[in-house]
Structures are given as structure tokens and as C-alpha cells.
Amino acid sequence: MKSILVIDDNDDVRSIVRTVLSIFGFEVREAADGEKGIQMALAEKPDMIISDVCMPGMDGHHLLRAIRELQATASVPFILMTGSGSRDDFRRGMTCGADDYLQKPFTPEELIEAVLSRLIRQSDLELEAFNRACQLRASAFTFASNEAALAGACG
């Protein structure tokens, strides 16, 4: 089961997001602010983080930057949610490293589509990295085998 950390200072928004994601079989954890969100991300290592942009204290952009700077969470897919429709806000989020952006209010379908597309993309990247690692191991094995054969022929 994939786990998703939802960070929003609005209890109602967290509840709606939790309900939709739970219906689709996701394990959902919640934090009401950015600081708590970072602590939970480090402790629980979620498969995805969804965060509001406008929160008191640490806003979503600062949270995203902090998450991207930590080795343990740097590659976790991150979706920002906002009620602001400004292009500058969207651009800033994408520049900070957001994987997707949801404009509030969003439908359950939009939420699930964003989550699934990011998780599929993450799985594709992990599979690609695994395949590259296998190819490198195979190349190293071939090199070592050829080197041993040459050493035997010369010795």
C-alpha cells in the first residue's frame, strides 16, 4: 500500500483529501503545518507528499525546498495545492521542484489523476535506474571475466 503525507493547515481540506485517497486504497498520514510535515516525512518516508501552499509559518514553497534538500526525501513526488490561481504562484512552485499542482477546489478525479500519474512516473524512474544498475553490473562482470581470462592466458 502506498503512503501519502497530506500537509494542510485546514482540517476540512485534509479530511476530504484523506477520504478520497483512502477510498482508493492509499495509506494517508496528515500534518497541519510545514514543520510537522518535515518531521513526519523523515520519520515515515511517504511515497508522496501533497501540501497546501498557503500555510502559517512554513509555507508550501519553503516546505518543498526543505524536502528537496534532504537526501532521505529529495526524490519523493510532491504535489502542491493552492486556492491562488496566479501564474507566479504556479511558476514558483514548479521552480521549487513541485511535480504537480492542484488548483483548489479540485475534484476527486483530479486528485486521483494527479496522484496516480506522479506515482507511475516515479515507478518508471525507479525501474529505469534499476535497469541501468543491472547493465552496469553485467558490464563489470564481463570486464572482470575478460580480465581473468587474459591473466590466465598470460600467466
PDB file of C-alpha atoms in Angstrom:
ATOM      1  CA  MET A   1       0.000   0.000   0.000  1.00  0.00           C
ATOM      2  CA  LYS A   2       1.392   3.396  -0.999  1.00  0.00           C
ATOM      3  CA  SER A   3       1.548   6.041   1.711  1.00  0.00           C
ATOM      4  CA  ILE A   4       0.791   9.699   1.160  1.00  0.00           C
ATOM      5  CA  LEU A   5       1.543  12.540   3.559  1.00  0.00           C
ATOM      6  CA  VAL A   6      -1.020  15.364   3.340  1.00  0.00           C
ATOM      7  CA  ILE A   7       0.069  18.713   4.778  1.00  0.00           C
ATOM      8  CA  ASP A   8      -2.511  21.475   5.110  1.00  0.00           C
ATOM      9  CA  ASP A   9      -3.497  23.812   7.932  1.00  0.00           C
ATOM     10  CA  ASN A  10      -7.186  23.398   7.033  1.00  0.00           C
ATOM     11  CA  ASP A  11      -8.726  20.393   8.802  1.00  0.00           C
ATOM     12  CA  ASP A  12     -11.560  20.170   6.260  1.00  0.00           C
ATOM     13  CA  VAL A  13      -9.199  20.009   3.285  1.00  0.00           C
ATOM     14  CA  ARG A  14      -7.085  17.333   4.971  1.00  0.00           C
ATOM     15  CA  SER A  15     -10.229  15.355   5.756  1.00  0.00           C
ATOM     16  CA  ILE A  16     -11.516  15.496   2.171  1.00  0.00           C
ATOM     17  CA  VAL A  17      -8.135  14.549   0.701  1.00  0.00           C
ATOM     18  CA  ARG A  18      -7.741  11.742   3.244  1.00  0.00           C
ATOM     19  CA  THR A  19     -11.199  10.381   2.464  1.00  0.00           C
ATOM     20  CA  VAL A  20     -10.666  10.361  -1.312  1.00  0.00           C
ATOM     21  CA  LEU A  21      -7.212   8.806  -1.092  1.00  0.00           C
ATOM     22  CA  SER A  22      -8.351   6.206   1.449  1.00  0.00           C
ATOM     23  CA  ILE A  23     -11.199   5.122  -0.823  1.00  0.00           C
ATOM     24  CA  PHE A  24      -8.584   4.387  -3.472  1.00  0.00           C
ATOM     25  CA  GLY A  25      -6.516   2.301  -1.057  1.00  0.00           C
ATOM     26  CA  PHE A  26      -3.807   4.734  -0.057  1.00  0.00           C
ATOM     27  CA  GLU A  27      -2.462   4.942   3.475  1.00  0.00           C
ATOM     28  CA  VAL A  28      -2.777   8.605   4.470  1.00  0.00           C
ATOM     29  CA  ARG A  29      -0.838  10.487   7.121  1.00  0.00           C
ATOM     30  CA  GLU A  30      -1.560  14.107   7.994  1.00  0.00           C
ATOM     31  CA  ALA A  31       0.266  17.163   9.271  1.00  0.00           C
ATOM     32  CA  ALA A  32      -1.234  20.589   9.996  1.00  0.00           C
ATOM     33  CA  ASP A  33       1.907  22.608   9.229  1.00  0.00           C
ATOM     34  CA  GLY A  34       5.199  22.510   7.364  1.00  0.00           C
ATOM     35  CA  GLU A  35       7.443  21.847  10.360  1.00  0.00           C
ATOM     36  CA  LYS A  36       5.404  18.837  11.445  1.00  0.00           C
ATOM     37  CA  GLY A  37       5.283  17.761   7.800  1.00  0.00           C
ATOM     38  CA  ILE A  38       9.080  17.626   7.560  1.00  0.00           C
ATOM     39  CA  GLN A  39       9.297  15.613  10.780  1.00  0.00           C
ATOM     40  CA  MET A  40       6.701  13.143   9.535  1.00  0.00           C
ATOM     41  CA  ALA A  41       8.312  12.882   6.090  1.00  0.00           C
ATOM     42  CA  LEU A  42      11.642  11.964   7.682  1.00  0.00           C
ATOM     43  CA  ALA A  43      10.117   9.542  10.178  1.00  0.00           C
ATOM     44  CA  GLU A  44       7.634   7.821   7.880  1.00  0.00           C
ATOM     45  CA  LYS A  45       9.219   8.140   4.420  1.00  0.00           C
ATOM     46  CA  PRO A  46       5.972   8.505   2.466  1.00  0.00           C
ATOM     47  CA  ASP A  47       5.668   7.544  -1.201  1.00  0.00           C
ATOM     48  CA  MET A  48       4.246  11.006  -1.947  1.00  0.00           C
ATOM     49  CA  ILE A  49       3.666  14.360  -0.289  1.00  0.00           C
ATOM     50  CA  ILE A  50       0.708  16.632  -1.018  1.00  0.00           C
ATOM     51  CA  SER A  51       0.900  20.089   0.543  1.00  0.00           C
ATOM     52  CA  ASP A  52      -1.007  23.329   0.604  1.00  0.00           C
ATOM     53  CA  VAL A  53       0.932  26.402  -0.480  1.00  0.00           C
ATOM     54  CA  CYS A  54      -0.535  28.991   1.902  1.00  0.00           C
ATOM     55  CA  MET A  55       0.029  27.907   5.495  1.00  0.00           C
ATOM     56  CA  PRO A  56       1.095  29.898   8.548  1.00  0.00           C
ATOM     57  CA  GLY A  57       4.726  29.533   9.494  1.00  0.00           C
ATOM     58  CA  MET A  58       6.432  27.492   6.818  1.00  0.00           C
ATOM     59  CA  ASP A  59       4.505  27.811   3.559  1.00  0.00           C
ATOM     60  CA  GLY A  60       4.355  25.080   0.932  1.00  0.00           C
ATOM     61  CA  HIS A  61       7.179  26.533  -1.175  1.00  0.00           C
ATOM     62  CA  HIS A  62       9.599  26.624   1.761  1.00  0.00           C
ATOM     63  CA  LEU A  63       8.469  23.143   2.780  1.00  0.00           C
ATOM     64  CA  LEU A  64       9.104  21.858  -0.736  1.00  0.00           C
ATOM     65  CA  ARG A  65      12.603  23.374  -0.800  1.00  0.00           C
ATOM     66  CA  ALA A  66      13.385  21.816   2.587  1.00  0.00           C
ATOM     67  CA  ILE A  67      12.104  18.402   1.446  1.00  0.00           C
ATOM     68  CA  ARG A  68      14.198  18.588  -1.739  1.00  0.00           C
ATOM     69  CA  GLU A  69      17.340  19.479   0.258  1.00  0.00           C
ATOM     70  CA  LEU A  70      17.089  16.390   2.478  1.00  0.00           C
ATOM     71  CA  GLN A  71      18.652  13.274   0.994  1.00  0.00           C
ATOM     72  CA  ALA A  72      16.018  10.998   2.546  1.00  0.00           C
ATOM     73  CA  THR A  73      13.124  12.875   0.914  1.00  0.00           C
ATOM     74  CA  ALA A  74      14.637  14.597  -2.117  1.00  0.00           C
ATOM     75  CA  SER A  75      13.074  12.268  -4.675  1.00  0.00           C
ATOM     76  CA  VAL A  76       9.628  11.888  -3.084  1.00  0.00           C
ATOM     77  CA  PRO A  77       6.941  13.080  -5.536  1.00  0.00           C
ATOM     78  CA  PHE A  78       5.483  16.355  -4.275  1.00  0.00           C
ATOM     79  CA  ILE A  79       2.158  17.897  -5.286  1.00  0.00           C
ATOM     80  CA  LEU A  80       1.255  21.440  -4.274  1.00  0.00           C
ATOM     81  CA  MET A  81      -2.365  22.546  -3.707  1.00  0.00           C
ATOM     82  CA  THR A  82      -3.446  26.156  -3.769  1.00  0.00           C
ATOM     83  CA  GLY A  83      -6.503  28.352  -3.851  1.00  0.00           C
ATOM     84  CA  SER A  84      -4.495  31.049  -5.588  1.00  0.00           C
ATOM     85  CA  GLY A  85      -4.759  30.934  -9.338  1.00  0.00           C
ATOM     86  CA  SER A  86      -1.805  33.194 -10.043  1.00  0.00           C
ATOM     87  CA  ARG A  87       0.740  32.198 -12.671  1.00  0.00           C
ATOM     88  CA  ASP A  88       3.535  33.477 -10.432  1.00  0.00           C
ATOM     89  CA  ASP A  89       2.451  31.123  -7.651  1.00  0.00           C
ATOM     90  CA  PHE A  90       2.327  28.188 -10.060  1.00  0.00           C
ATOM     91  CA  ARG A  91       5.702  29.108 -11.601  1.00  0.00           C
ATOM     92  CA  ARG A  92       7.294  29.479  -8.168  1.00  0.00           C
ATOM     93  CA  GLY A  93       6.071  26.036  -7.134  1.00  0.00           C
ATOM     94  CA  MET A  94       7.399  24.394 -10.262  1.00  0.00           C
ATOM     95  CA  THR A  95      10.724  26.210  -9.892  1.00  0.00           C
ATOM     96  CA  CYS A  96      10.990  24.897  -6.324  1.00  0.00           C
ATOM     97  CA  GLY A  97      10.648  21.359  -7.646  1.00  0.00           C
ATOM     98  CA  ALA A  98       6.936  20.525  -7.461  1.00  0.00           C
ATOM     99  CA  ASP A  99       5.940  17.505  -9.519  1.00  0.00           C
ATOM    100  CA  ASP A 100       2.370  18.698  -9.990  1.00  0.00           C
ATOM    101  CA  TYR A 101      -0.017  21.444  -8.955  1.00  0.00           C
ATOM    102  CA  LEU A 102      -3.677  21.189  -7.961  1.00  0.00           C
ATOM    103  CA  GLN A 103      -5.888  24.252  -8.097  1.00  0.00           C
ATOM    104  CA  LYS A 104      -8.451  24.351  -5.268  1.00  0.00           C
ATOM    105  CA  PRO A 105     -11.223  23.469  -5.410  1.00  0.00           C
ATOM    106  CA  PHE A 106     -10.395  20.262  -7.259  1.00  0.00           C
ATOM    107  CA  THR A 107     -12.491  17.211  -7.928  1.00  0.00           C
ATOM    108  CA  PRO A 108     -11.763  13.763  -6.520  1.00  0.00           C
ATOM    109  CA  GLU A 109     -10.973  12.692 -10.090  1.00  0.00           C
ATOM    110  CA  GLU A 110      -8.395  15.466 -10.487  1.00  0.00           C
ATOM    111  CA  LEU A 111      -6.768  14.497  -7.194  1.00  0.00           C
ATOM    112  CA  ILE A 112      -6.564  10.804  -8.079  1.00  0.00           C
ATOM    113  CA  GLU A 113      -5.333  11.547 -11.608  1.00  0.00           C
ATOM    114  CA  ALA A 114      -2.529  13.737 -10.246  1.00  0.00           C
ATOM    115  CA  VAL A 115      -1.542  11.183  -7.603  1.00  0.00           C
ATOM    116  CA  LEU A 116      -1.575   8.196  -9.943  1.00  0.00           C
ATOM    117  CA  SER A 117       0.312   9.958 -12.725  1.00  0.00           C
ATOM    118  CA  ARG A 118       3.073  11.034 -10.306  1.00  0.00           C
ATOM    119  CA  LEU A 119       3.347   7.572  -8.736  1.00  0.00           C
ATOM    120  CA  ILE A 120       3.507   5.928 -12.161  1.00  0.00           C
ATOM    121  CA  ARG A 121       6.210   8.393 -13.222  1.00  0.00           C
ATOM    122  CA  GLN A 122       8.160   7.650 -10.027  1.00  0.00           C
ATOM    123  CA  SER A 123       7.871   3.890 -10.644  1.00  0.00           C
ATOM    124  CA  ASP A 124       9.104   4.355 -14.208  1.00  0.00           C
ATOM    125  CA  LEU A 125      12.135   6.305 -12.951  1.00  0.00           C
ATOM    126  CA  GLU A 126      12.919   3.668 -10.321  1.00  0.00           C
ATOM    127  CA  LEU A 127      12.634   0.880 -12.917  1.00  0.00           C
ATOM    128  CA  GLU A 128      14.906   2.782 -15.282  1.00  0.00           C
ATOM    129  CA  ALA A 129      17.516   3.255 -12.528  1.00  0.00           C
ATOM    130  CA  PHE A 130      17.297  -0.449 -11.612  1.00  0.00           C
ATOM    131  CA  ASN A 131      17.804  -1.458 -15.255  1.00  0.00           C
ATOM    132  CA  ARG A 132      20.840   0.841 -15.564  1.00  0.00           C
ATOM    133  CA  ALA A 133      22.316  -0.639 -12.383  1.00  0.00           C
ATOM    134  CA  CYS A 134      21.826  -4.165 -13.773  1.00  0.00           C
ATOM    135  CA  GLN A 135      23.519  -3.186 -17.021  1.00  0.00           C
ATOM    136  CA  LEU A 136      26.463  -1.716 -15.128  1.00  0.00           C
ATOM    137  CA  ARG A 137      26.801  -4.892 -13.036  1.00  0.00           C
ATOM    138  CA  ALA A 138      26.682  -7.015 -16.168  1.00  0.00           C
ATOM    139  CA  SER A 139      29.341  -4.848 -17.809  1.00  0.00           C
ATOM    140  CA  ALA A 140      31.546  -5.041 -14.717  1.00  0.00           C
ATOM    141  CA  PHE A 141      31.129  -8.835 -14.614  1.00  0.00           C
ATOM    142  CA  THR A 142      32.020  -9.139 -18.308  1.00  0.00           C
ATOM    143  CA  PHE A 143      35.058  -6.901 -17.813  1.00  0.00           C
ATOM    144  CA  ALA A 144      36.211  -8.905 -14.777  1.00  0.00           C
ATOM    145  CA  SER A 145      35.700 -12.213 -16.640  1.00  0.00           C
ATOM    146  CA  ASN A 146      37.680 -10.982 -19.652  1.00  0.00           C
ATOM    147  CA  GLU A 147      40.431  -9.656 -17.398  1.00  0.00           C
ATOM    148  CA  ALA A 148      40.666 -13.040 -15.604  1.00  0.00           C
ATOM    149  CA  ALA A 149      40.822 -14.858 -18.959  1.00  0.00           C
ATOM    150  CA  LEU A 150      43.631 -12.601 -20.131  1.00  0.00           C
ATOM    151  CA  ALA A 151      45.527 -13.056 -16.888  1.00  0.00           C
ATOM    152  CA  GLY A 152      45.207 -16.843 -17.262  1.00  0.00           C
ATOM    153  CA  ALA A 153      46.421 -16.742 -20.852  1.00  0.00           C
ATOM    154  CA  CYS A 154      49.421 -14.620 -19.949  1.00  0.00           C
ATOM    155  CA  GLY A 155      50.361 -16.457 -16.775  1.00  0.00           C
TER     156      GLY A 155
END
